mmCIF file of C-alpha atoms in Angstrom:
data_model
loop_
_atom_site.group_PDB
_atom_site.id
_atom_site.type_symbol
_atom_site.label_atom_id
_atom_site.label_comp_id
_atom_site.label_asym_id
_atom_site.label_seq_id
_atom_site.Cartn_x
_atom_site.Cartn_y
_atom_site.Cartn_z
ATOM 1 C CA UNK B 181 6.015 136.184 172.647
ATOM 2 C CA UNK B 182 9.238 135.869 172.273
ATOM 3 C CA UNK B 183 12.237 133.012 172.488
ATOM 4 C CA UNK B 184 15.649 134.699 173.399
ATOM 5 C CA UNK B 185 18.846 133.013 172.231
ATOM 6 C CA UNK B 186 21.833 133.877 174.344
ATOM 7 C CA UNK B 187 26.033 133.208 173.106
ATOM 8 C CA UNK B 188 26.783 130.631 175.860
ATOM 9 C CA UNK B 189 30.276 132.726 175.911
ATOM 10 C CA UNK B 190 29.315 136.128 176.250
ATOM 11 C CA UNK B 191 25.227 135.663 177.417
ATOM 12 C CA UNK B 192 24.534 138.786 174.967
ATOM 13 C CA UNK B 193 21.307 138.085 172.460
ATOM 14 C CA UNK B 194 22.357 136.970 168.860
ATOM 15 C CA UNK B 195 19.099 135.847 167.717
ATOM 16 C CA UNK B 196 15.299 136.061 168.860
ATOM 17 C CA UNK B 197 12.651 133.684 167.731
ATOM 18 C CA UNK B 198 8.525 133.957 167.586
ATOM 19 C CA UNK B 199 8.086 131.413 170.662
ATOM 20 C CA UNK B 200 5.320 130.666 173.147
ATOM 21 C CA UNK B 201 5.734 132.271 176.016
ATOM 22 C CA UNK B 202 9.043 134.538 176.992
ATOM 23 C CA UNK B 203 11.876 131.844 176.966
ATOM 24 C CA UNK B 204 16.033 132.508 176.745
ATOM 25 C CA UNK B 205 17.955 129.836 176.188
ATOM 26 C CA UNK B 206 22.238 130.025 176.387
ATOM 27 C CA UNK B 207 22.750 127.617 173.811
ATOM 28 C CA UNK B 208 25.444 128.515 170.375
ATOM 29 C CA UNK B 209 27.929 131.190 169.862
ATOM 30 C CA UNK B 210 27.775 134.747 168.769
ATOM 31 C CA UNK B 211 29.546 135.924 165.436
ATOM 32 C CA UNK B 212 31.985 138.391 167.549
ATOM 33 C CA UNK B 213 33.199 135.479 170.305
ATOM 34 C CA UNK B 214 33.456 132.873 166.663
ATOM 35 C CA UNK B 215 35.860 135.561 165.351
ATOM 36 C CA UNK B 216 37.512 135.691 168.839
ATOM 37 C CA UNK B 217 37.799 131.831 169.171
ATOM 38 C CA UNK B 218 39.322 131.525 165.471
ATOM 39 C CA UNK B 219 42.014 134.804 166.448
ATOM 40 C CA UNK B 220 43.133 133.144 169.340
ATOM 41 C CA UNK B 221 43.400 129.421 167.715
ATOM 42 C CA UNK B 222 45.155 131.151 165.112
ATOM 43 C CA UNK B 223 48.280 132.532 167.627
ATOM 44 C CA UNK B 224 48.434 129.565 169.032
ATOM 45 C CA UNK B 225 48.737 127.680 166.022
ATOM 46 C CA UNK B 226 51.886 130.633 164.820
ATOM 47 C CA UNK B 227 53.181 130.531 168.640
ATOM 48 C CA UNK B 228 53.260 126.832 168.115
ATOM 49 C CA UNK B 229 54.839 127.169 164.278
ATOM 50 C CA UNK B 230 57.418 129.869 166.283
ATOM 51 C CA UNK B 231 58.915 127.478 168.847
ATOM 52 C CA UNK B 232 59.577 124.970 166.410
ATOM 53 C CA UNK B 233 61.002 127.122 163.828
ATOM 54 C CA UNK B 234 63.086 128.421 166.751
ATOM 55 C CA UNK B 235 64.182 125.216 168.005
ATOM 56 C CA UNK B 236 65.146 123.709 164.638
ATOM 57 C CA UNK B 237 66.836 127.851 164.255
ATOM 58 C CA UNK B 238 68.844 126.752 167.834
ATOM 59 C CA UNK B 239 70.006 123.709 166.555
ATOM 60 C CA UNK B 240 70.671 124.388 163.350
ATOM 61 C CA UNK B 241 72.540 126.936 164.853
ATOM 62 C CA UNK B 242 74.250 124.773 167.214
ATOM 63 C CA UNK B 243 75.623 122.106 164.445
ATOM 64 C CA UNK B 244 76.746 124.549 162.436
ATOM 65 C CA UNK B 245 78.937 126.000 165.035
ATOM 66 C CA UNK B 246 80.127 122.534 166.054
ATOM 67 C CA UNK B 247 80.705 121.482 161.843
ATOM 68 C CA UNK B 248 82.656 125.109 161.621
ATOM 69 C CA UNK B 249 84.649 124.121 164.705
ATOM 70 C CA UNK B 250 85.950 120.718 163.583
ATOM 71 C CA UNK B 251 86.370 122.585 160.271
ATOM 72 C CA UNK B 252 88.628 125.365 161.941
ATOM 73 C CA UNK B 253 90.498 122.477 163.643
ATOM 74 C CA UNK B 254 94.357 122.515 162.878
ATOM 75 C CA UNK B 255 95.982 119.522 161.198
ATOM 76 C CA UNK B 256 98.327 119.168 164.297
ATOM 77 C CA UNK B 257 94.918 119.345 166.664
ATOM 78 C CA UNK B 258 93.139 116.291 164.106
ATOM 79 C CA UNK B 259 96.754 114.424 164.706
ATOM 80 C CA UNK B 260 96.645 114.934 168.391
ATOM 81 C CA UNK B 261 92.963 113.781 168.908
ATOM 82 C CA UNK B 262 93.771 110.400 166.749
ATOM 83 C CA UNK B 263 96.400 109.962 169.451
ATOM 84 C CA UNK B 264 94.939 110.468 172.614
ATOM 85 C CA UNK B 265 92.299 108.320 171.383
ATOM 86 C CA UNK B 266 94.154 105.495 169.918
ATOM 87 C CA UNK B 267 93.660 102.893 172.978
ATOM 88 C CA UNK B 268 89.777 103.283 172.957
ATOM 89 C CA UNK B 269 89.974 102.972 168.978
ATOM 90 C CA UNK B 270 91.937 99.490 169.673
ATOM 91 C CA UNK B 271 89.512 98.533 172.152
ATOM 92 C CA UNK B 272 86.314 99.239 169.979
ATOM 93 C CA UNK B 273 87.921 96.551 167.727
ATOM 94 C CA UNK B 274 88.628 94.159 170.909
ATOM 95 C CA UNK B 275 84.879 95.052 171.208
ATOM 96 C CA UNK B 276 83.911 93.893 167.624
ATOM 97 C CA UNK B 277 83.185 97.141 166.763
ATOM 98 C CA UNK B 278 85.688 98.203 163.831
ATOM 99 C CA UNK B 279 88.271 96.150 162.158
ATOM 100 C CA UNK B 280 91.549 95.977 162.756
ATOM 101 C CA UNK B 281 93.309 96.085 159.395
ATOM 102 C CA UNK B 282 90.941 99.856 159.094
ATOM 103 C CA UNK B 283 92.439 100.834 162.088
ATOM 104 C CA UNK B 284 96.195 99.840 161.494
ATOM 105 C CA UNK B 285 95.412 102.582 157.970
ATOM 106 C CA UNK B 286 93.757 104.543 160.271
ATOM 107 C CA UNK B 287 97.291 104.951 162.240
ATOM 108 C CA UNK B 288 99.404 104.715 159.477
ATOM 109 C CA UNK B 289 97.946 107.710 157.031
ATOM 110 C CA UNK B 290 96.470 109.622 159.723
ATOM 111 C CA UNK B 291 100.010 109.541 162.567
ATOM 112 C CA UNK B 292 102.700 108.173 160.812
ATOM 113 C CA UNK B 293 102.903 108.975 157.282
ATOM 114 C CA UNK B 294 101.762 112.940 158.460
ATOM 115 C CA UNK B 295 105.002 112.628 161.783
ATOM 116 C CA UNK B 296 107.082 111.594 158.602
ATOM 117 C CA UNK B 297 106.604 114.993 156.839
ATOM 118 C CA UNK B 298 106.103 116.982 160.034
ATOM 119 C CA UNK B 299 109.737 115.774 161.046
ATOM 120 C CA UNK B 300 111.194 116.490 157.609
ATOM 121 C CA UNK B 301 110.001 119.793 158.475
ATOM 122 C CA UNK B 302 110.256 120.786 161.831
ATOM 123 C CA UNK B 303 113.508 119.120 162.485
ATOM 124 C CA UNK B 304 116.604 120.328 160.989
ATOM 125 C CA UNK B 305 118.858 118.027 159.084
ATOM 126 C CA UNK B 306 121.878 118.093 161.705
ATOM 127 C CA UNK B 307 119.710 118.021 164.917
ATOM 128 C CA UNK B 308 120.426 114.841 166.567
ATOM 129 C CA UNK B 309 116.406 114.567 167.762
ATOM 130 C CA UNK B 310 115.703 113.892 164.379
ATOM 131 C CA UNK B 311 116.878 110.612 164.754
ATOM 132 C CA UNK B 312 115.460 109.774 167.395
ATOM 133 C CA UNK B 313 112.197 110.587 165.535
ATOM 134 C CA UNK B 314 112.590 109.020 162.813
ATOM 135 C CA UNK B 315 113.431 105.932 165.054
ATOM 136 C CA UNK B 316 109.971 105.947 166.441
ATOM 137 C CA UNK B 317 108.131 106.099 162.702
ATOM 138 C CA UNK B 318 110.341 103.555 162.265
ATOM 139 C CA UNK B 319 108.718 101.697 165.247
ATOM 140 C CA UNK B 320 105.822 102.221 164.478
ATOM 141 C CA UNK B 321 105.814 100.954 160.373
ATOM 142 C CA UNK B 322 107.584 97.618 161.523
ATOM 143 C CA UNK B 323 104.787 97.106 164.730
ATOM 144 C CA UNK B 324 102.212 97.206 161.191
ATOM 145 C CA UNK B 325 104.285 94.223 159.425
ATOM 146 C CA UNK B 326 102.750 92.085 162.159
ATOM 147 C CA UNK B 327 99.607 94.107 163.907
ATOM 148 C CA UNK B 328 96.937 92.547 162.274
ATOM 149 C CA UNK B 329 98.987 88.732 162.371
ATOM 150 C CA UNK B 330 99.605 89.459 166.290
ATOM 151 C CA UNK B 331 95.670 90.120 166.438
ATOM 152 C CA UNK B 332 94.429 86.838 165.135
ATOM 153 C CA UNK B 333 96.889 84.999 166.724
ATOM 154 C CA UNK B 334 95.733 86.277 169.797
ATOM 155 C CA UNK B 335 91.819 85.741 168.516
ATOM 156 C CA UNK B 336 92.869 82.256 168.189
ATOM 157 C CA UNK B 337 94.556 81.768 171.490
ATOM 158 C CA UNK B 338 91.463 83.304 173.018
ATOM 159 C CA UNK B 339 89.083 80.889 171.691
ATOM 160 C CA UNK B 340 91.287 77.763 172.609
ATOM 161 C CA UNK B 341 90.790 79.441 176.550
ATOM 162 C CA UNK B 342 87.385 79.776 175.647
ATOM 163 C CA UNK B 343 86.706 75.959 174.434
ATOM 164 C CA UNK B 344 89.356 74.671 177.515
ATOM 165 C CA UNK B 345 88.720 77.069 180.919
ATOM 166 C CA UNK B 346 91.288 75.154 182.207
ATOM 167 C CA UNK B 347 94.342 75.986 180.097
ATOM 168 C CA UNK B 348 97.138 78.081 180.744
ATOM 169 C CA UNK B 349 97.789 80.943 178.928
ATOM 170 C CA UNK B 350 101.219 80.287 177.838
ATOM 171 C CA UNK B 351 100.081 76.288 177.042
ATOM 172 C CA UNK B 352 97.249 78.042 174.526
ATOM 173 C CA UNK B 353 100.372 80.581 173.223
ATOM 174 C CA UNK B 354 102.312 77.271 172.749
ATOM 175 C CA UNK B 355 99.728 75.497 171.147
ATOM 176 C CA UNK B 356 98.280 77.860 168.319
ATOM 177 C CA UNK B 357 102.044 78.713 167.210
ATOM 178 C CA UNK B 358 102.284 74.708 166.876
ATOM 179 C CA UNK B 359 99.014 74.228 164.668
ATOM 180 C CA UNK B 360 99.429 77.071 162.845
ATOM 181 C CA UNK B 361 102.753 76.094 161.553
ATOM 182 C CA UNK B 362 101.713 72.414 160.838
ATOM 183 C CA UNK B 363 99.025 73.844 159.131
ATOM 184 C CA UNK B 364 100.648 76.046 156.840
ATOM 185 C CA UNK B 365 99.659 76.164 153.082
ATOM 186 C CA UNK B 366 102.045 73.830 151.287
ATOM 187 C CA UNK B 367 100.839 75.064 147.494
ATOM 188 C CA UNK B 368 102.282 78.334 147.588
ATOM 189 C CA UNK B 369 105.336 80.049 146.353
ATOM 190 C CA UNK B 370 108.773 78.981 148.674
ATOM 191 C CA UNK B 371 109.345 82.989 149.184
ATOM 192 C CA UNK B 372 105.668 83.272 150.374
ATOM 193 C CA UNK B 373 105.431 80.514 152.547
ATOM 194 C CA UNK B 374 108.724 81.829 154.256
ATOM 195 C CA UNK B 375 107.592 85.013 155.037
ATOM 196 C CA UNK B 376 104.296 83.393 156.458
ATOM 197 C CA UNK B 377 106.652 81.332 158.956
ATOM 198 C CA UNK B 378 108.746 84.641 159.894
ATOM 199 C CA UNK B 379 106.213 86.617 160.651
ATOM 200 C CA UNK B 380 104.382 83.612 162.937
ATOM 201 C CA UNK B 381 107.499 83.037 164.840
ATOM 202 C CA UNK B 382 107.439 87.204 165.403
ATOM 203 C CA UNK B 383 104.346 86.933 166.293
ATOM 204 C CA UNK B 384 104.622 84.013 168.527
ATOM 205 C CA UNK B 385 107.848 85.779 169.879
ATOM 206 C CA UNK B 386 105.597 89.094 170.880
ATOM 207 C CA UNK B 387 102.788 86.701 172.290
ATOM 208 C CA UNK B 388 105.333 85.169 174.741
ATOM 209 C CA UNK B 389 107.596 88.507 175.693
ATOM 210 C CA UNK B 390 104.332 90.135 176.163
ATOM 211 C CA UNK B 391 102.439 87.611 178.026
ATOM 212 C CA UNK B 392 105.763 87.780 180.973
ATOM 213 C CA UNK B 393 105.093 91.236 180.991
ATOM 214 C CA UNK B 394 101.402 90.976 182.132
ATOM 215 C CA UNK B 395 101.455 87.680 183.683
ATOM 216 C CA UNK B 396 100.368 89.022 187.139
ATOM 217 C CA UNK B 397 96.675 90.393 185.672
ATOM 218 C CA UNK B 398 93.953 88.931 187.835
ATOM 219 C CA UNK B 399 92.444 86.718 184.946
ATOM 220 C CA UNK B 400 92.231 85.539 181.565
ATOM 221 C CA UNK B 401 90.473 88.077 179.950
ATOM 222 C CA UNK B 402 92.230 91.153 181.896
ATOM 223 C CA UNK B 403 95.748 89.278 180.580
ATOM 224 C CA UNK B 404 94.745 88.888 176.821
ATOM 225 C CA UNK B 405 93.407 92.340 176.320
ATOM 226 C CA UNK B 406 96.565 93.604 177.607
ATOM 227 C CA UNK B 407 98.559 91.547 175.468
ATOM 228 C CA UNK B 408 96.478 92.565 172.367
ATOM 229 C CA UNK B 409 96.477 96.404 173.609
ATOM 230 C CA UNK B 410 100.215 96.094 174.343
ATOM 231 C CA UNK B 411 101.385 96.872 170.861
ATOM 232 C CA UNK B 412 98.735 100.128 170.305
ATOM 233 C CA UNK B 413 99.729 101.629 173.569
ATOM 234 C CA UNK B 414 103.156 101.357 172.667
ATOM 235 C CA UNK B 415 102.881 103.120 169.329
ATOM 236 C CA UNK B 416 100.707 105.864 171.701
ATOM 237 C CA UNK B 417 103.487 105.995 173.781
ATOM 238 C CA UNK B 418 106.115 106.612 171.339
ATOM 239 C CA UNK B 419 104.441 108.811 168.830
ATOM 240 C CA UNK B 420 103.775 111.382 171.862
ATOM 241 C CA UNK B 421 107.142 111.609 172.800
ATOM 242 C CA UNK B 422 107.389 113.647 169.043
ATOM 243 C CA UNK B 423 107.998 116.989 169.525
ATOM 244 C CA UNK B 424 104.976 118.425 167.642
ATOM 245 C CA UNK B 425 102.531 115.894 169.692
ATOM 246 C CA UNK B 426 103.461 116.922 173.239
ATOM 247 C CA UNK B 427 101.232 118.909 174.621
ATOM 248 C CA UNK B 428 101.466 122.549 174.528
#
């Protein structure tokens, strides 16, 4: 008698046994539905390798496009976006987020220093708007003799808010400019410690002109960033009135 093995896939015979008795049993796989199984794994397994490839291909594809289009941007078009983006660039270092002395370089070699030559020439020597250009670059370099003072004064008078709630705003203006000048470095050079004390009462100056200006915000905080984003948004402000920055 025989036992009759049958490809649980297919049910054909792939093998026959001496047995007692007729039996057929559906157990194991014939040779042909093996070589099927291992095709088919196999384009899966190259379908599978094919999406990737052609994902990573997309975006691959997709930086490249976005590298060769801040390549192909103009000088003018970098210039512009530094601009329009100055006030979230002064926040971010409200925020803790960047420092301020980077972003005062930031300004000056990326807006200023590149106005200066795009002035010299676009502008012709007689035009009478060239002064009033060069006034704003002006503006703008003598704002950076105090920026980064103006900011840690400011850090300062925030912190003495912080430690007394209760404290006015102008009181805390008051009181910095007051320690900070008693506590100015007596072992320095006459010339040096002059030009310390000029550029605090500047300072102070800008903290008080400024803080009249925004004296009706609804709190603390709202008032202090103000004051601090005051001088950024003023440089903004200027720079875009330059000929070559408006917008086309």
């Amino acid at each position: 008698m025989v036992k009759y093995n049958h490809c649980e896939k297919c049910k054909r015979v792939y093998n026959t046994e001496t047995w007692i008795g007729e039996v057929h049993t559906y157990n194991g796989i014939c040779s042909s539905c093996i070589a099927g199984e291992q095709q088919e794994n196999q384009m899966q397994q190259e379908s599978a390798e094919d999406h990737i490839m052609n994902k990573y291909d997309t975006e691959h594809t997709k930086r490249m496009k976005n590298n060769l289009k801040s390549t192909q941007s103009s000088p003018i078009e970098i210039e512009r976006s530094l601009l329009s983006s100055l006030e979230q660039k002064a926040n971010d270092v409200l925020s803790g987020e960047g420092s301020i002395d980077v972003l005062i370089k930031e300004i000056k070699d990326g807006l200023v220093d590149k106005a200066k030559e795009r002035i010299g020439e676009t502008i012709q020597g007689f035009d009478a708007s060239k002064i009033d250009a060069q006034k704003v670059v002006n503006y703008a370099e003598k704002t950076f003799d105090y920026l980064s003072e103006y900011k840690d004064y400011m850090d300062n008078v925030v912190k003495k808010l912080q430690d007394k709630p209760k404290m006015k705003v102008k009181t805390a203006i008051d009181k910095v400019f007051k320690e900070t000048m008693a506590n100015m470095p007596k072992d320095v050079a006459k010339d040096v410690l002059l030009n310390k004390k000029a550029t605090l009462k500047t300072v102070f100056g800008k903290a008080v002109k400024w803080h009249s200006i925004y004296s009706d915000a609804k709190d603390v905080y709202e008032l202090t960033k103000k004051m601090v984003l005051h001088p950024f948004n003023e440089i903004q402000k200027k720079l875009s009135t330059l000929p070559f920055y408006t917008s086309s």
